[in-house]
C-alpha positions as YAML, in Angstrom:
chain: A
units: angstrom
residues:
- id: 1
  name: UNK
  ca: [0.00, 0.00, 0.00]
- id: 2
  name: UNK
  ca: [1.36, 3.17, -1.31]
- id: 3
  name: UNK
  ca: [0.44, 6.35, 0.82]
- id: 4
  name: UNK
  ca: [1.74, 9.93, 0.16]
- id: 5
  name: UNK
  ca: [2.02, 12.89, 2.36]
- id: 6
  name: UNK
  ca: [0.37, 16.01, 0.79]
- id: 7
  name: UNK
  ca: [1.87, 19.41, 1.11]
- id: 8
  name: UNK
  ca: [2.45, 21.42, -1.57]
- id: 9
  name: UNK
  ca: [-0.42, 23.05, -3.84]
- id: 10
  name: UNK
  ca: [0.85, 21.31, -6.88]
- id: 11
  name: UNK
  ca: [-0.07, 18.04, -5.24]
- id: 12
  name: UNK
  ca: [-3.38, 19.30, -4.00]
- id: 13
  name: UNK
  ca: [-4.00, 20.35, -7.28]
- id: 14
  name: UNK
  ca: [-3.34, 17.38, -8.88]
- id: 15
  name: UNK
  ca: [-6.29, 15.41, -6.43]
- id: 16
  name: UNK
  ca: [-8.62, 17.96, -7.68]
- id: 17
  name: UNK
  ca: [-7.76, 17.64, -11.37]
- id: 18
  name: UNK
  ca: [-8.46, 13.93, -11.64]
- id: 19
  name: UNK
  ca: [-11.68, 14.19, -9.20]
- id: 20
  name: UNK
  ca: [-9.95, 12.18, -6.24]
- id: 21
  name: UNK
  ca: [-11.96, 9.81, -3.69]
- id: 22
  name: UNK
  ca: [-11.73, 11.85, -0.59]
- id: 23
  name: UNK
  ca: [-12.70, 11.09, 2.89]
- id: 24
  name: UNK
  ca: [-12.42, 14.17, 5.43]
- id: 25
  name: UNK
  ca: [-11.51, 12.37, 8.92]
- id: 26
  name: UNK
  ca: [-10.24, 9.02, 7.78]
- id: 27
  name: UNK
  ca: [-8.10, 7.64, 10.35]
- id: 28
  name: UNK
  ca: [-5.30, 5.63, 9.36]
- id: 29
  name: UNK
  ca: [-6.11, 2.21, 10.45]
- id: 30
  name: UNK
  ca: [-8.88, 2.30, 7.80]
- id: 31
  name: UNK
  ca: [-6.54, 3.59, 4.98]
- id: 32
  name: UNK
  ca: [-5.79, 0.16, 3.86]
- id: 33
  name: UNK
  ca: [-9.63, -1.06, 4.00]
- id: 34
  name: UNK
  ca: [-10.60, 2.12, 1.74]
- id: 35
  name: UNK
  ca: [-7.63, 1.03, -0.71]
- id: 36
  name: UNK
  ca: [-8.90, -1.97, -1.00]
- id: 37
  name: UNK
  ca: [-12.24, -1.06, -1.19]
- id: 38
  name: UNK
  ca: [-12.58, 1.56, -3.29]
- id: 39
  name: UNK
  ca: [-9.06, 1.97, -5.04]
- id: 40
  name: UNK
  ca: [-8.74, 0.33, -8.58]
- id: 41
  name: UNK
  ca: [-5.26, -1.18, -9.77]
- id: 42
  name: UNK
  ca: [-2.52, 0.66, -9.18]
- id: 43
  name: UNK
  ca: [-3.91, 3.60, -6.77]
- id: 44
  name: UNK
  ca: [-2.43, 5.14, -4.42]
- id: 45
  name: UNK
  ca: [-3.52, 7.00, -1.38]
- id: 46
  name: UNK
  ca: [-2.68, 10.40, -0.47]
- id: 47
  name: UNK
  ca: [-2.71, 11.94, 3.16]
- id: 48
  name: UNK
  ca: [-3.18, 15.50, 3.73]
- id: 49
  name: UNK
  ca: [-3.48, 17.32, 7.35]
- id: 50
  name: UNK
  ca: [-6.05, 19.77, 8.06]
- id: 51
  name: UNK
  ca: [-3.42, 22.49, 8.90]
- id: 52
  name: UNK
  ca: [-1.84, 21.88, 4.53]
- id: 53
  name: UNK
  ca: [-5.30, 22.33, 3.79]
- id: 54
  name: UNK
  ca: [-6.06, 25.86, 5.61]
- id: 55
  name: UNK
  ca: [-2.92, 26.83, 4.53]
- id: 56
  name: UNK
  ca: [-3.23, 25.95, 0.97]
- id: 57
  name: UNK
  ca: [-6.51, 27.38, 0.28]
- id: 58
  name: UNK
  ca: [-6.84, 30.45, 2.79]
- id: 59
  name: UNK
  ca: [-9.66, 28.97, 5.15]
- id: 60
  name: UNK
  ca: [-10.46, 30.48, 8.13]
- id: 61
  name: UNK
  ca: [-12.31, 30.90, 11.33]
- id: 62
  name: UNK
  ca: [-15.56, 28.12, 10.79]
- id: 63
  name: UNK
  ca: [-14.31, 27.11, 7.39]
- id: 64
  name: UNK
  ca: [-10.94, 25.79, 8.71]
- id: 65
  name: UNK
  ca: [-10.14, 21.89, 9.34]
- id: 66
  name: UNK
  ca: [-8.46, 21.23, 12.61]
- id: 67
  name: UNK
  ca: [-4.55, 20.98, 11.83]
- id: 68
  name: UNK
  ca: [-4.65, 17.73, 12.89]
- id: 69
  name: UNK
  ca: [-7.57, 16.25, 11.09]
- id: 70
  name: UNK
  ca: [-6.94, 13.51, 8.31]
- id: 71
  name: UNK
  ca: [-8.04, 14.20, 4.59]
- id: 72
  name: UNK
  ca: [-7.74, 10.70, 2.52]
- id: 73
  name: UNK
  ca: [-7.92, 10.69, -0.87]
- id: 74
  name: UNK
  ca: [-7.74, 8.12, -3.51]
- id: 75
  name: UNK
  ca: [-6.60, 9.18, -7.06]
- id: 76
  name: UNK
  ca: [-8.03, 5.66, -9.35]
- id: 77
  name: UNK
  ca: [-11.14, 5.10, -8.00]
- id: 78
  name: UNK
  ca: [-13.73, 2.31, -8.47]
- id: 79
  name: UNK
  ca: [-17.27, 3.03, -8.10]
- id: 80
  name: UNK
  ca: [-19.64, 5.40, -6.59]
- id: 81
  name: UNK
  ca: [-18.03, 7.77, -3.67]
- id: 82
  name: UNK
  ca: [-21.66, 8.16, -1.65]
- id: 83
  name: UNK
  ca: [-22.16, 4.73, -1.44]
- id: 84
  name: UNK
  ca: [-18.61, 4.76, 0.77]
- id: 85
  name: UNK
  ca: [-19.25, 8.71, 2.61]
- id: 86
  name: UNK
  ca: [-16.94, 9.82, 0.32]
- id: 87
  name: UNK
  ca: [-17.13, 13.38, -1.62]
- id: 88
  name: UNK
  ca: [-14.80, 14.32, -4.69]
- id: 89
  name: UNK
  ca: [-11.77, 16.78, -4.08]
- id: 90
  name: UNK
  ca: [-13.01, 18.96, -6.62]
- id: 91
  name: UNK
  ca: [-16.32, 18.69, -4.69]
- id: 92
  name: UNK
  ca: [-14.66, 19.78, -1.18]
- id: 93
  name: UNK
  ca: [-12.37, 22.47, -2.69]
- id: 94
  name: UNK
  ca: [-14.91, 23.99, -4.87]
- id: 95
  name: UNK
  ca: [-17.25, 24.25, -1.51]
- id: 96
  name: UNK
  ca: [-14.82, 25.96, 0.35]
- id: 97
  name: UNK
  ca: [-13.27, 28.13, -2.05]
- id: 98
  name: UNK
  ca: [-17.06, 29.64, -2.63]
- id: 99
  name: UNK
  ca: [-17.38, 29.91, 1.57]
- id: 100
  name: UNK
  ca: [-13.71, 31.90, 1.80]
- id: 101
  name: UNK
  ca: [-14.00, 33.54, -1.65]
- id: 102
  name: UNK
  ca: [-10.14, 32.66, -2.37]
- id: 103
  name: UNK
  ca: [-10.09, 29.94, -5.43]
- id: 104
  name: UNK
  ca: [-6.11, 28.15, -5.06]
- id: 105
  name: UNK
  ca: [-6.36, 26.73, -8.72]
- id: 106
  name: UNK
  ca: [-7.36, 29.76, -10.59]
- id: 107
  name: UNK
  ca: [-5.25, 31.51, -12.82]
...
Protein backbone atom coordinates (compact mmCIF):
# COMPACT_ATOMS: atom_id res chain seq x y z
CA UNK A 1 0.00 0.00 0.00
CA UNK A 2 1.36 3.17 -1.31
CA UNK A 3 0.44 6.35 0.82
CA UNK A 4 1.74 9.93 0.16
CA UNK A 5 2.02 12.89 2.36
CA UNK A 6 0.37 16.01 0.79
CA UNK A 7 1.87 19.41 1.11
CA UNK A 8 2.45 21.42 -1.57
CA UNK A 9 -0.42 23.05 -3.84
CA UNK A 10 0.85 21.31 -6.88
CA UNK A 11 -0.07 18.04 -5.24
CA UNK A 12 -3.38 19.30 -4.00
CA UNK A 13 -4.00 20.35 -7.28
CA UNK A 14 -3.34 17.38 -8.88
CA UNK A 15 -6.29 15.41 -6.43
CA UNK A 16 -8.62 17.96 -7.68
CA UNK A 17 -7.76 17.64 -11.37
CA UNK A 18 -8.46 13.93 -11.64
CA UNK A 19 -11.68 14.19 -9.20
CA UNK A 20 -9.95 12.18 -6.24
CA UNK A 21 -11.96 9.81 -3.69
CA UNK A 22 -11.73 11.85 -0.59
CA UNK A 23 -12.70 11.09 2.89
CA UNK A 24 -12.42 14.17 5.43
CA UNK A 25 -11.51 12.37 8.92
CA UNK A 26 -10.24 9.02 7.78
CA UNK A 27 -8.10 7.64 10.35
CA UNK A 28 -5.30 5.63 9.36
CA UNK A 29 -6.11 2.21 10.45
CA UNK A 30 -8.88 2.30 7.80
CA UNK A 31 -6.54 3.59 4.98
CA UNK A 32 -5.79 0.16 3.86
CA UNK A 33 -9.63 -1.06 4.00
CA UNK A 34 -10.60 2.12 1.74
CA UNK A 35 -7.63 1.03 -0.71
CA UNK A 36 -8.90 -1.97 -1.00
CA UNK A 37 -12.24 -1.06 -1.19
CA UNK A 38 -12.58 1.56 -3.29
CA UNK A 39 -9.06 1.97 -5.04
CA UNK A 40 -8.74 0.33 -8.58
CA UNK A 41 -5.26 -1.18 -9.77
CA UNK A 42 -2.52 0.66 -9.18
CA UNK A 43 -3.91 3.60 -6.77
CA UNK A 44 -2.43 5.14 -4.42
CA UNK A 45 -3.52 7.00 -1.38
CA UNK A 46 -2.68 10.40 -0.47
CA UNK A 47 -2.71 11.94 3.16
CA UNK A 48 -3.18 15.50 3.73
CA UNK A 49 -3.48 17.32 7.35
CA UNK A 50 -6.05 19.77 8.06
CA UNK A 51 -3.42 22.49 8.90
CA UNK A 52 -1.84 21.88 4.53
CA UNK A 53 -5.30 22.33 3.79
CA UNK A 54 -6.06 25.86 5.61
CA UNK A 55 -2.92 26.83 4.53
CA UNK A 56 -3.23 25.95 0.97
CA UNK A 57 -6.51 27.38 0.28
CA UNK A 58 -6.84 30.45 2.79
CA UNK A 59 -9.66 28.97 5.15
CA UNK A 60 -10.46 30.48 8.13
CA UNK A 61 -12.31 30.90 11.33
CA UNK A 62 -15.56 28.12 10.79
CA UNK A 63 -14.31 27.11 7.39
CA UNK A 64 -10.94 25.79 8.71
CA UNK A 65 -10.14 21.89 9.34
CA UNK A 66 -8.46 21.23 12.61
CA UNK A 67 -4.55 20.98 11.83
CA UNK A 68 -4.65 17.73 12.89
CA UNK A 69 -7.57 16.25 11.09
CA UNK A 70 -6.94 13.51 8.31
CA UNK A 71 -8.04 14.20 4.59
CA UNK A 72 -7.74 10.70 2.52
CA UNK A 73 -7.92 10.69 -0.87
CA UNK A 74 -7.74 8.12 -3.51
CA UNK A 75 -6.60 9.18 -7.06
CA UNK A 76 -8.03 5.66 -9.35
CA UNK A 77 -11.14 5.10 -8.00
CA UNK A 78 -13.73 2.31 -8.47
CA UNK A 79 -17.27 3.03 -8.10
CA UNK A 80 -19.64 5.40 -6.59
CA UNK A 81 -18.03 7.77 -3.67
CA UNK A 82 -21.66 8.16 -1.65
CA UNK A 83 -22.16 4.73 -1.44
CA UNK A 84 -18.61 4.76 0.77
CA UNK A 85 -19.25 8.71 2.61
CA UNK A 86 -16.94 9.82 0.32
CA UNK A 87 -17.13 13.38 -1.62
CA UNK A 88 -14.80 14.32 -4.69
CA UNK A 89 -11.77 16.78 -4.08
CA UNK A 90 -13.01 18.96 -6.62
CA UNK A 91 -16.32 18.69 -4.69
CA UNK A 92 -14.66 19.78 -1.18
CA UNK A 93 -12.37 22.47 -2.69
CA UNK A 94 -14.91 23.99 -4.87
CA UNK A 95 -17.25 24.25 -1.51
CA UNK A 96 -14.82 25.96 0.35
CA UNK A 97 -13.27 28.13 -2.05
CA UNK A 98 -17.06 29.64 -2.63
CA UNK A 99 -17.38 29.91 1.57
CA UNK A 100 -13.71 31.90 1.80
CA UNK A 101 -14.00 33.54 -1.65
CA UNK A 102 -10.14 32.66 -2.37
CA UNK A 103 -10.09 29.94 -5.43
CA UNK A 104 -6.11 28.15 -5.06
CA UNK A 105 -6.36 26.73 -8.72
CA UNK A 106 -7.36 29.76 -10.59
CA UNK A 107 -5.25 31.51 -12.82
Amino acid sequence: MEIIKVETKEQLKALNDCSAMTWEGLIEEDFGAALDMCGAEGAKGYVTKGKVMNEICHLTGSNAYPDDLTIFSIDKYKGLAIMVGARWMDDILSSNADREGYYPFKE
